[in-house]
mmCIF file of C-alpha atoms and ligand atoms in Angstrom:
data_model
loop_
_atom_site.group_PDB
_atom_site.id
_atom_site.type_symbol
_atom_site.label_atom_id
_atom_site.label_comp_id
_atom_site.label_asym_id
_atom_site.label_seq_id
_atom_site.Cartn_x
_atom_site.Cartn_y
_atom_site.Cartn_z
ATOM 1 C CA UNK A 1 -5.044 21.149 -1.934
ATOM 2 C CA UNK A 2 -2.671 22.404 -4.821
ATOM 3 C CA UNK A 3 -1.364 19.771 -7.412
ATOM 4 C CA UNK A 4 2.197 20.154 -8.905
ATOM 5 C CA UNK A 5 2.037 19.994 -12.160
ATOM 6 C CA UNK A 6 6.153 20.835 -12.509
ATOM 7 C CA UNK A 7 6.991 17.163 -13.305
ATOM 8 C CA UNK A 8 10.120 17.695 -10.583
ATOM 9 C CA UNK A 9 11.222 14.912 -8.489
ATOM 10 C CA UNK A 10 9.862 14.985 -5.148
ATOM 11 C CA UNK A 11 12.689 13.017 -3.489
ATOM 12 C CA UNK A 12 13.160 15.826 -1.238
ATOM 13 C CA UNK A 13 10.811 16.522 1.411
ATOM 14 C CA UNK A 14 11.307 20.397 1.761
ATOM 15 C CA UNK A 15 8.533 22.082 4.130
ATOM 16 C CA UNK A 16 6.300 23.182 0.973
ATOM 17 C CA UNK A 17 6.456 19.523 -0.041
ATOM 18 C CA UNK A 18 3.874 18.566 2.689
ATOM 19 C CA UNK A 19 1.095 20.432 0.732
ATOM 20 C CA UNK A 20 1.991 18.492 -3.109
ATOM 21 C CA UNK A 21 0.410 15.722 -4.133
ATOM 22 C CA UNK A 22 3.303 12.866 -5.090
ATOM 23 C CA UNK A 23 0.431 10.365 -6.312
ATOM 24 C CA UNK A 24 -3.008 10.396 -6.877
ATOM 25 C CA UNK A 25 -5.122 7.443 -8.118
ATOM 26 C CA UNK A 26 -8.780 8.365 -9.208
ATOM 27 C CA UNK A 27 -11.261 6.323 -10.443
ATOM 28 C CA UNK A 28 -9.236 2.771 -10.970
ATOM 29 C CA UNK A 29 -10.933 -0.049 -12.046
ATOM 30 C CA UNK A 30 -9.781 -3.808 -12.169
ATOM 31 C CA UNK A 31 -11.071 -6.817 -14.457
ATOM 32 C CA UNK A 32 -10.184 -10.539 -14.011
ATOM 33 C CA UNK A 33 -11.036 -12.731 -16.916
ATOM 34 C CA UNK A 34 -12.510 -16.009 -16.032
ATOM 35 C CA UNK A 35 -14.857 -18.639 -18.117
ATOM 36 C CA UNK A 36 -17.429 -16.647 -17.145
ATOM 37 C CA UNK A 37 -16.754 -13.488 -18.545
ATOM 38 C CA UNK A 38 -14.780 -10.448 -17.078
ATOM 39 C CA UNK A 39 -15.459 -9.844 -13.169
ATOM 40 C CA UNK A 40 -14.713 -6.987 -11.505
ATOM 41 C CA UNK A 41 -12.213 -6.846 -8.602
ATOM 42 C CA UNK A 42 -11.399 -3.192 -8.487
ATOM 43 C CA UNK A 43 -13.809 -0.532 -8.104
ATOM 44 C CA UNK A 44 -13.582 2.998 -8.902
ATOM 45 C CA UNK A 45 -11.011 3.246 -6.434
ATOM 46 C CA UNK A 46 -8.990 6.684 -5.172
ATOM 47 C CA UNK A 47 -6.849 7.992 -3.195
ATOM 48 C CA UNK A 48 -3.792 10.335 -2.910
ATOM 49 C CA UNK A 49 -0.665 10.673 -0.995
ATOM 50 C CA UNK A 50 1.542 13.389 -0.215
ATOM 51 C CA UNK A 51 5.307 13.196 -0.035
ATOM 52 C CA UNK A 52 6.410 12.396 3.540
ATOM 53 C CA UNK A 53 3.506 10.367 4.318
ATOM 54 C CA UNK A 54 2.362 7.454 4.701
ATOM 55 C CA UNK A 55 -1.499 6.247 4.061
ATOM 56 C CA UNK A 56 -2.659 2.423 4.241
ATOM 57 C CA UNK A 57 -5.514 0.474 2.597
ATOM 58 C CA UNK A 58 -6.709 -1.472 4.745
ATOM 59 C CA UNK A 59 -8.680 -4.332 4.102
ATOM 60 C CA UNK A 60 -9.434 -8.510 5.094
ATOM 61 C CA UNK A 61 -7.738 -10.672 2.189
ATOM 62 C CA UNK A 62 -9.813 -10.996 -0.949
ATOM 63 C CA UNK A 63 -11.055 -7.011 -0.836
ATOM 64 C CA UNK A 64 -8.898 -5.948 -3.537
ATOM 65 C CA UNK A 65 -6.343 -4.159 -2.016
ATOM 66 C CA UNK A 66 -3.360 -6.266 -3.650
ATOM 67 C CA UNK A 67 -4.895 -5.932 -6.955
ATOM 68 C CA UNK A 68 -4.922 -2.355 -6.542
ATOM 69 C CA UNK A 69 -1.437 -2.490 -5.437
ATOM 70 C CA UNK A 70 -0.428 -4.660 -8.620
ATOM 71 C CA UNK A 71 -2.351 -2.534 -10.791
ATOM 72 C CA UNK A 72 -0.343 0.853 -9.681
ATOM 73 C CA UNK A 73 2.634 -0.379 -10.141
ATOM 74 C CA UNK A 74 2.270 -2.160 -13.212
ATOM 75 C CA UNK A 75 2.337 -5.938 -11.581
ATOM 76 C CA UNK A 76 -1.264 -7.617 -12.909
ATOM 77 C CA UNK A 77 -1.137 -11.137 -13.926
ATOM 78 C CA UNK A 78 -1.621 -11.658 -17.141
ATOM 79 C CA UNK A 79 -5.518 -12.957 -16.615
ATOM 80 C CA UNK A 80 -6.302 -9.192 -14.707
ATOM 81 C CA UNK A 81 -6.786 -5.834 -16.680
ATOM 82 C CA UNK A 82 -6.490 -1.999 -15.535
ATOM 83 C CA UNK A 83 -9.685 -1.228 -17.504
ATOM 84 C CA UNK A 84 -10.242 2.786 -16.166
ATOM 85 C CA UNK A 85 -9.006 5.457 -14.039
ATOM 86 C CA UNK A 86 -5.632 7.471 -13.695
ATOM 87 C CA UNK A 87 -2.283 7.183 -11.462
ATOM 88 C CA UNK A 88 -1.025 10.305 -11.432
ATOM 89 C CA UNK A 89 3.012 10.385 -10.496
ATOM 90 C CA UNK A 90 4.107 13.989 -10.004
ATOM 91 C CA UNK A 91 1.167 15.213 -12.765
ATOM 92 C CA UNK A 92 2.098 11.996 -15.126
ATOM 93 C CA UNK A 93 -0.395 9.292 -15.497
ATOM 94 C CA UNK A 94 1.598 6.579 -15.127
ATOM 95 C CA UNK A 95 -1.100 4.256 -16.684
ATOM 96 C CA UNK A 96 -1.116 5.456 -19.971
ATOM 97 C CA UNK A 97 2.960 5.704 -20.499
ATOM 98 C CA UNK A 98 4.639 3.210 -22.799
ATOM 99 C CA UNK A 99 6.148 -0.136 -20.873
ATOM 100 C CA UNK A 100 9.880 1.126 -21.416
ATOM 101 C CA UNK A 101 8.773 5.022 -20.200
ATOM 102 C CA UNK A 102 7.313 2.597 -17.270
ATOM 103 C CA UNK A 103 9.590 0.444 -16.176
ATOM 104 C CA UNK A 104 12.130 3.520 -16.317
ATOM 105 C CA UNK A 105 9.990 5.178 -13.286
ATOM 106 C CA UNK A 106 10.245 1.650 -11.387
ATOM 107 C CA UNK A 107 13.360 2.772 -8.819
ATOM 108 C CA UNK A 108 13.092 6.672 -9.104
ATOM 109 C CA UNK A 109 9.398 7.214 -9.154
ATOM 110 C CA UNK A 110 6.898 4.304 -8.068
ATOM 111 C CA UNK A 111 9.598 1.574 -6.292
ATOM 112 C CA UNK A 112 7.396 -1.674 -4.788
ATOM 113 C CA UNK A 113 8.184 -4.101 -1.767
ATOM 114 C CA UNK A 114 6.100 -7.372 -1.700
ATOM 115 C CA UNK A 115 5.759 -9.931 0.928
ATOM 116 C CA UNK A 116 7.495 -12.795 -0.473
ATOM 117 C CA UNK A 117 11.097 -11.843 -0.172
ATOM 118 C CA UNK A 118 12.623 -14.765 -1.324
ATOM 119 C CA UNK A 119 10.843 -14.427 -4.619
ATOM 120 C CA UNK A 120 11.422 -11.161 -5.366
ATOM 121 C CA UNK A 121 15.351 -11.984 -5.206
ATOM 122 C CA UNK A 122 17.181 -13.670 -7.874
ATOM 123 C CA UNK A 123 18.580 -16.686 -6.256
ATOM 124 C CA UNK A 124 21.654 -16.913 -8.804
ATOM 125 C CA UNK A 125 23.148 -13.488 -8.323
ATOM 126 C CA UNK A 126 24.446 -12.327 -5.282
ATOM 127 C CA UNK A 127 22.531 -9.960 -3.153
ATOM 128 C CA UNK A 128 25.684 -7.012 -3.189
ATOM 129 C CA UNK A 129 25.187 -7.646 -7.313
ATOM 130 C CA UNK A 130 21.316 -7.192 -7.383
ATOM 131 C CA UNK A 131 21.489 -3.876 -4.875
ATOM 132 C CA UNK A 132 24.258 -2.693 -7.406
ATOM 133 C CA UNK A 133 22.174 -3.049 -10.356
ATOM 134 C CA UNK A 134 19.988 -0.162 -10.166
ATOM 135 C CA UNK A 135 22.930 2.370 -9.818
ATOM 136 C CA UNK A 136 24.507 0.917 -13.323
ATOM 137 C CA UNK A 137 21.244 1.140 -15.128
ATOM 138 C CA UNK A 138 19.849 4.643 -14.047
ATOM 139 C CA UNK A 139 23.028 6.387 -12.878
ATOM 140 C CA UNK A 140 25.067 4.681 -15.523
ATOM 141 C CA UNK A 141 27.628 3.913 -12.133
ATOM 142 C CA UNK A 142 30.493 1.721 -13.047
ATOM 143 C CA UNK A 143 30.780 -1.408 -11.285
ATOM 144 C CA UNK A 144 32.966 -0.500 -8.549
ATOM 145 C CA UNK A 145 31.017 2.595 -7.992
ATOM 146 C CA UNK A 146 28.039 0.854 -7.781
ATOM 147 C CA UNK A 147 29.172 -2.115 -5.851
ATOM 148 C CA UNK A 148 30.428 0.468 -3.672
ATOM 149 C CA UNK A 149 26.224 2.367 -3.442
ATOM 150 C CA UNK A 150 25.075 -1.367 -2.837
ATOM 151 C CA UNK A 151 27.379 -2.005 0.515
ATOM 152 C CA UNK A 152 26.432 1.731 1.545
ATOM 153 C CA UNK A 153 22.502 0.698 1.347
ATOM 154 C CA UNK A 154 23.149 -2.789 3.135
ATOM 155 C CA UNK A 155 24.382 -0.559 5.728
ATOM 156 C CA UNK A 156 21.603 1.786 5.667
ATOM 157 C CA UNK A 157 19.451 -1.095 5.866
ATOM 158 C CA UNK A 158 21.096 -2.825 9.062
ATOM 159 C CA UNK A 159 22.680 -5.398 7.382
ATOM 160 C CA UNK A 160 25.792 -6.288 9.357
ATOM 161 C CA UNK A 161 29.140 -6.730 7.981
ATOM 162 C CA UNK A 162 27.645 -5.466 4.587
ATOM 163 C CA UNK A 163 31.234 -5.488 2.495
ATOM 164 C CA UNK A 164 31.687 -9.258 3.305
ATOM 165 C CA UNK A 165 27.713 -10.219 3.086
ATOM 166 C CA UNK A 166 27.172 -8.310 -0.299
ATOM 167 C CA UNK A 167 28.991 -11.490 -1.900
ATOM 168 C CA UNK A 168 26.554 -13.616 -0.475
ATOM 169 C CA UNK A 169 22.941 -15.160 -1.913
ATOM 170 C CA UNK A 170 19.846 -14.569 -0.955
ATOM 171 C CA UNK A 171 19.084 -18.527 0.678
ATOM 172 C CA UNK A 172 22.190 -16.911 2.918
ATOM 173 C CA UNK A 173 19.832 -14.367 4.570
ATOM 174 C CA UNK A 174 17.168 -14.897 7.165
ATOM 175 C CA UNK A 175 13.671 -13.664 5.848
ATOM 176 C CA UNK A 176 13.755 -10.572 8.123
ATOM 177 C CA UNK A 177 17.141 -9.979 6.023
ATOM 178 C CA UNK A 178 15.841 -10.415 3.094
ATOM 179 C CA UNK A 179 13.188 -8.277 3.440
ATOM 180 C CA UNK A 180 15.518 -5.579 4.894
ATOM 181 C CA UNK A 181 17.707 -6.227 1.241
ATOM 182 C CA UNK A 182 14.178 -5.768 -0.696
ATOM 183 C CA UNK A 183 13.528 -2.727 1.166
ATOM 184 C CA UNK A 184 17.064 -1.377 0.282
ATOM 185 C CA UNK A 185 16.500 -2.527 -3.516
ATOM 186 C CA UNK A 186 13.215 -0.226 -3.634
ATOM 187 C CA UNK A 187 14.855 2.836 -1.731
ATOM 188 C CA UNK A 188 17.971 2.740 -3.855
ATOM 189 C CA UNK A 189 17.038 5.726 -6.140
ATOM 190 C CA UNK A 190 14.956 7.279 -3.671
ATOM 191 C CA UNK A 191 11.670 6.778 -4.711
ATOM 192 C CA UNK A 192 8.423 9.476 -4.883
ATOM 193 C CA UNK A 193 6.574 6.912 -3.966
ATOM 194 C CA UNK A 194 7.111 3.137 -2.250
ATOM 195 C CA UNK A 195 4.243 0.596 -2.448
ATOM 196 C CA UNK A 196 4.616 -2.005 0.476
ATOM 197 C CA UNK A 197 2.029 -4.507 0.220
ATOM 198 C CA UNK A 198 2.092 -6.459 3.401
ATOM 199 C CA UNK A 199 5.817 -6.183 3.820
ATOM 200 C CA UNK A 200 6.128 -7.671 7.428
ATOM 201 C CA UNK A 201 3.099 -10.711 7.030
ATOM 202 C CA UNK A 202 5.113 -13.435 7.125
ATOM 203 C CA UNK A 203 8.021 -12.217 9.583
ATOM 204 C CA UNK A 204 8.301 -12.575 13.366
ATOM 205 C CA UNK A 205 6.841 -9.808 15.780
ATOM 206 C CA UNK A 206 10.286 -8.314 16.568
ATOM 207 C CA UNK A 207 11.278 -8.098 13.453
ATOM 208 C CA UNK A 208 8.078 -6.666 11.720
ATOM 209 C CA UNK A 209 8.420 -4.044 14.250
ATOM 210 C CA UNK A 210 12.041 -3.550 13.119
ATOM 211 C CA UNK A 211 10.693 -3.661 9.254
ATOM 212 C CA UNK A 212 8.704 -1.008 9.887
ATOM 213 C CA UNK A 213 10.983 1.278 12.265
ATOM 214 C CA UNK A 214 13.272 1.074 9.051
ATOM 215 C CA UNK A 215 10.356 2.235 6.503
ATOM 216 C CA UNK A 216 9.790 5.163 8.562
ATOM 217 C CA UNK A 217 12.687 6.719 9.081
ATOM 218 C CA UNK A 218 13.592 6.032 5.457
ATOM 219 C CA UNK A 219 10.477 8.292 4.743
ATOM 220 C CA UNK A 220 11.522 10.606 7.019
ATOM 221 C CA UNK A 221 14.666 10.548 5.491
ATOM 222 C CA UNK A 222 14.175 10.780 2.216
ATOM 223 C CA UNK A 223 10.641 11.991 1.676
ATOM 224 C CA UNK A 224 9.613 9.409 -0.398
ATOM 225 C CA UNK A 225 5.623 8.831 0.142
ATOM 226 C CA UNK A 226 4.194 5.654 1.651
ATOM 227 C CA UNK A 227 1.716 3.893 0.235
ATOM 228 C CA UNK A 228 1.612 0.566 3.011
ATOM 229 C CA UNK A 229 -1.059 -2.207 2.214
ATOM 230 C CA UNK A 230 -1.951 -4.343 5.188
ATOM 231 C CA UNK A 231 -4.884 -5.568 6.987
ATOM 232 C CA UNK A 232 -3.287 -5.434 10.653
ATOM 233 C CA UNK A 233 -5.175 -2.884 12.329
ATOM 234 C CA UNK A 234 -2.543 -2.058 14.883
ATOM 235 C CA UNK A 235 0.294 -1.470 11.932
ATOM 236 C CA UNK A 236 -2.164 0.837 10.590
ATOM 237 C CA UNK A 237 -2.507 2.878 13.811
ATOM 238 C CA UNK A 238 1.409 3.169 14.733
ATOM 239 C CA UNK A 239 2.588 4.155 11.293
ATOM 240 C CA UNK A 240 0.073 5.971 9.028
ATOM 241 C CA UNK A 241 -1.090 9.260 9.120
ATOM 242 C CA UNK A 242 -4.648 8.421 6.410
ATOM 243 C CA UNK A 243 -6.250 5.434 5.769
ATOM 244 C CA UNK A 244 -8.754 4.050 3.125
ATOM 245 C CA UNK A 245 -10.474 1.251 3.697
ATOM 246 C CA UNK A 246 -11.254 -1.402 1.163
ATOM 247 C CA UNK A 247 -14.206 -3.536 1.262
ATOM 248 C CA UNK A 248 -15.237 -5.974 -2.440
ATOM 249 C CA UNK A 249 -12.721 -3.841 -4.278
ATOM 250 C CA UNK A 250 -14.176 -0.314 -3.527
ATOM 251 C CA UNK A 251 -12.890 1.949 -0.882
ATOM 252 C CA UNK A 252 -15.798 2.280 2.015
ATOM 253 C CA UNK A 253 -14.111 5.116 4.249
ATOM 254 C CA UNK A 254 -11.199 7.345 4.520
ATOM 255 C CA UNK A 255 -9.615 9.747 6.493
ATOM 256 C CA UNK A 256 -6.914 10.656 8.764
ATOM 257 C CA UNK A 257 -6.501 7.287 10.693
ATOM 258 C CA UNK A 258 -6.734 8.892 14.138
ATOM 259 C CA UNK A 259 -9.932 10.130 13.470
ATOM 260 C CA UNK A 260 -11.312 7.182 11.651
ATOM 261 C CA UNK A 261 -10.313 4.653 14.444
ATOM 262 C CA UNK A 262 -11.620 6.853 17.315
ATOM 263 C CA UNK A 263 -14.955 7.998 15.295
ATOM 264 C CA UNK A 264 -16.111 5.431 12.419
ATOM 265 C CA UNK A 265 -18.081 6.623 9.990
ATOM 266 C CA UNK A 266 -18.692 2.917 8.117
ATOM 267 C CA UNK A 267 -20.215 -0.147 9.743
ATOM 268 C CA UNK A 268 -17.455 -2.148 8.411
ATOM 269 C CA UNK A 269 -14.599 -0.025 10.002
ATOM 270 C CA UNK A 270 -16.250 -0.213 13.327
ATOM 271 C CA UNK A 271 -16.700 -4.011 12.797
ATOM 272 C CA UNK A 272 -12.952 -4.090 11.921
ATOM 273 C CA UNK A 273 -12.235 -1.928 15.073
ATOM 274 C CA UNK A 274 -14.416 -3.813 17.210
ATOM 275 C CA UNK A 275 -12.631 -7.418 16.293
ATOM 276 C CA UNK A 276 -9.151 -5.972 17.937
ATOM 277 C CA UNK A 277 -8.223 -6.914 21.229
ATOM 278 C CA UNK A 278 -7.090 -3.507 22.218
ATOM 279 C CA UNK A 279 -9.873 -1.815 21.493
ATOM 280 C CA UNK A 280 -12.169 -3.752 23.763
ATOM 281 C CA UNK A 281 -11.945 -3.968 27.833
ATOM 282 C CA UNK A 282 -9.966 -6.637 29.307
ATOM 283 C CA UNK A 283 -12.492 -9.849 29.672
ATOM 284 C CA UNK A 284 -15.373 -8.712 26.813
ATOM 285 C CA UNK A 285 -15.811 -10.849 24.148
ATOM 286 C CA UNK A 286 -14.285 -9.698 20.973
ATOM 287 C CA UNK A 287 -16.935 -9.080 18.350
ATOM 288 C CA UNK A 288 -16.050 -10.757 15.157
ATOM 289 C CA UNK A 289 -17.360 -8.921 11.580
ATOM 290 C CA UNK A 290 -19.823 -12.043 10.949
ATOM 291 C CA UNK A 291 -20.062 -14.134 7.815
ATOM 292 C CA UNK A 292 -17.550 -13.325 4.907
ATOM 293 C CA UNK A 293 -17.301 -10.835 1.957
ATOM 294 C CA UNK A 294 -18.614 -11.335 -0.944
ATOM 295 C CA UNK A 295 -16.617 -13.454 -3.672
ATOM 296 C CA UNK A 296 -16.003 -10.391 -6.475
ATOM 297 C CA UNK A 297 -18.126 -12.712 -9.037
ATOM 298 C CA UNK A 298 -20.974 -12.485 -6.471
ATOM 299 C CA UNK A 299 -21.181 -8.923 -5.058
ATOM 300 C CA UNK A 300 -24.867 -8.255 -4.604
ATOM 301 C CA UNK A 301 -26.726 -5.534 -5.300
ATOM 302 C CA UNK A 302 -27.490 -2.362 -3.375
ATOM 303 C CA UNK A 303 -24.300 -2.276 -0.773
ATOM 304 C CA UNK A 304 -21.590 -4.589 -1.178
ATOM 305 C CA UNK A 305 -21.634 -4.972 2.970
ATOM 306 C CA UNK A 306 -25.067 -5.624 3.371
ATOM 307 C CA UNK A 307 -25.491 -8.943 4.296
ATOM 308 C CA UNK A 308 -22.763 -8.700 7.018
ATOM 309 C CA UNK A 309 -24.274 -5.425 8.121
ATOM 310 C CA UNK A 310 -25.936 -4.712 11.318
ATOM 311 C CA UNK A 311 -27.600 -1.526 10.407
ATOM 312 C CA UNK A 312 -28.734 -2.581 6.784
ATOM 313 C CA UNK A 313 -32.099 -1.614 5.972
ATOM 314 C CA UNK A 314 -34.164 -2.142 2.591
ATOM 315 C CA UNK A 315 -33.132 0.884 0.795
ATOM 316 C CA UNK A 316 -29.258 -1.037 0.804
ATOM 317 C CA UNK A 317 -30.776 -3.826 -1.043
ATOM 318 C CA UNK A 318 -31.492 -1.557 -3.800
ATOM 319 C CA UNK A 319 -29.197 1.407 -3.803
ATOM 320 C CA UNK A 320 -25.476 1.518 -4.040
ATOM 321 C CA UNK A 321 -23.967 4.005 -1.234
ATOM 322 C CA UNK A 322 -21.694 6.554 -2.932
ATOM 323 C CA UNK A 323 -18.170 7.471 -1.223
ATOM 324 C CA UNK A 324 -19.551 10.700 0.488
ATOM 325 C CA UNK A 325 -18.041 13.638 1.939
ATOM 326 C CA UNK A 326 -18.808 13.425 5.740
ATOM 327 C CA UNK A 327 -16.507 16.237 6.649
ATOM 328 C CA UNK A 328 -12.956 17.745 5.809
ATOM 329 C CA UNK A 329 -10.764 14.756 4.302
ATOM 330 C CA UNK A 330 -13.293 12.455 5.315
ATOM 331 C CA UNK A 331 -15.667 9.894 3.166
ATOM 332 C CA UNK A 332 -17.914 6.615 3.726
ATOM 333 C CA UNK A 333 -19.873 4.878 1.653
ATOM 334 C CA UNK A 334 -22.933 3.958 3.779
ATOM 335 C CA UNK A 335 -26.533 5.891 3.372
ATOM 336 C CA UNK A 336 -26.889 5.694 7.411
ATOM 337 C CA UNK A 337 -22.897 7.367 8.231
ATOM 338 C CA UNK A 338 -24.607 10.195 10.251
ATOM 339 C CA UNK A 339 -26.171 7.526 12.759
ATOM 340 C CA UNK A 340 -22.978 6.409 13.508
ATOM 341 C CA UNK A 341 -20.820 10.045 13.400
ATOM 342 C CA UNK A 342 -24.285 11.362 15.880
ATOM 343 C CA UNK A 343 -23.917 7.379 18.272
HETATM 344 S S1 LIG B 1 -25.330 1.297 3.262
HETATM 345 FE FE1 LIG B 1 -26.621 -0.007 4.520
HETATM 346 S S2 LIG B 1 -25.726 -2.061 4.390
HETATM 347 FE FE2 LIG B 1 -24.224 -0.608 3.611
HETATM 348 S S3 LIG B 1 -22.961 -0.176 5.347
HETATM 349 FE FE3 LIG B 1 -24.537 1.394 5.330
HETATM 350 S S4 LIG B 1 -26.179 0.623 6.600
HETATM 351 FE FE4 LIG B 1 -24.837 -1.094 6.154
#
């Protein structure tokens, strides 16, 4: 696939847009510091996405896919570290640019949606106020004219009455509304590329579902790329087109998700697959992944999965599995793929 190396936007998803790369992430590596010395909690991870699309790392909690999230965007606690690899935004690693340079992308380039709405929202300025604020500071709007972008967006967003609610505060809004306001805050400048990490977890069913209707035909709209970090299987399937799967901070398969849900390639996906209701007929008992992964100070040897494993063998005591090839835009990361791409 042909990079872009033009450094212009890619707000706009014009048909020749499909084949660009709007990020690419090679090679990223996390450290936590603890008592003991740094530990590792991101692993040569990589991935790319183009504009228009939407790919999700999947993973269970604890496999690093936050982290990576955090790490993208710029978001580490003070205790973690990027300590290696590239995030490329439209051919500019995003990594290596000074914090002002960086924060100036946040909104136009690399915009982020987290779980925790209510956090993420200042509780002392009014919502119409905080969706206002990044017209004045990147489009130099004035006030009115940006007061006037901010009810526009609420609108966009499904806000009702959006003139009268922009002068409320964000304990005003239900946490489906809230979310919907985030959502709006990140899309405001159009974005290359949106990082939603888990942006539905702690809302009800109908409204995740109305969460993520919104997402999509915001990509759709504007072109922006989707970068969505979950571990619900099912989200996965309805909304993104690739997935990479994360298992002790590395990624252990990717691929276009249709193809990687109907034809595993990794133990571990086919565990994950086999632990969802719908995949299994009506009355079978669901097969659980058993035991837990590894705590990241305690990965063992050889491959990371290999106690939880059902096909390990003695060889993934000793050797780590590479992320292989196993056909066009495919990989895993197990020595014994073929058995399962030949079951
Ligand atoms: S490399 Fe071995 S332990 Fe790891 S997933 Fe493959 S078969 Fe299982």
């Amino acid at each position: 696939m042909k990079k872009d190396d033009s450094g212009a936007g890619a707000a706009v998803a014009e048909p020749a847009a499909r084949d660009r790369i709007a990020m690419e992430v090679t090679g990223l590596c996390v450290e936590v510091r603890t008592a003991q010395g740094p530990v590792r909690v991101v692993r040569d991870v990589g991935f790319s996405v183009r504009p228009g699309q939407t790919l999700a790392l999947l993973g269970e909690s604890g496999c690093g896919k936050s982290m990576t999230a955090q790490a993208i965007a710029g978001l580490l606690d003070p205790v973690a570290e990027t300590v290696g690899g590239r995030v490329l935004l439209d051919g500019r690693d995003v990594l290596t640019l000074p914090p002002r340079e960086r924060r100036r992308l946040a909104g136009p380039g690399l915009a982020v949606v987290f779980q925790d709405a209510l956090t993420a929202l200042n509780p002392v300025y009014t919502v119409g106020s905080q969706l206002a604020e990044p017209f004045r500071i990147h489009q130099r709007l004035s006030r009115r004219a940006a007061a006037e972008k901010a009810v526009e967006l609420m609108e966009r967003v499904g806000i009702p009455e959006p003139r009268s609610r922009a002068k409320g505060y964000p304990h005003q809004f239900s946490g489906g509304m809230r979310q919907r306001l985030l959502i709006a805050m990140a899309v405001a400048l159009r974005p290359t590329v949106l990082l939603a990490d888990e942006p539905t977890t702690a809302l009800d069913v109908t409204v995740q579902a109305q969460i993520m209707e919104l997402l999509a035909e915001l990509r759709s709209e504007t072109g922006m790329a989707l970068v969505l970090i979950t571990h619900d299987l099912a989200v996965v399937a309805e909304q993104a087109e690739e997935v990479a799967v994360m298992y002790a901070g590395s990624i252990v398969e990717s691929g276009p998700v249709a193809e990687v849900f109907s034809r595993p390639r990794h133990p571990y996906t086919r565990g994950l697959l086999n632990s969802v209701p719908a995949e299994r007929p009506r009355g079978t008992r669901l097969l659980s992944i058993e035991g837990s992964p590894p705590r990241p100070a305690a990965v063992p040897s050889g491959c990371a999965f290999r106690a939880r494993c059902p096909m390990a063998r003695d060889r993934c005591a000793t050797d780590p599995p590479p992320l292989e090839t196993t056909g066009p835009g495919r990989a895993s990361a197990c020595h014994y793929w073929k058995e399962l791409a030949d079951a």
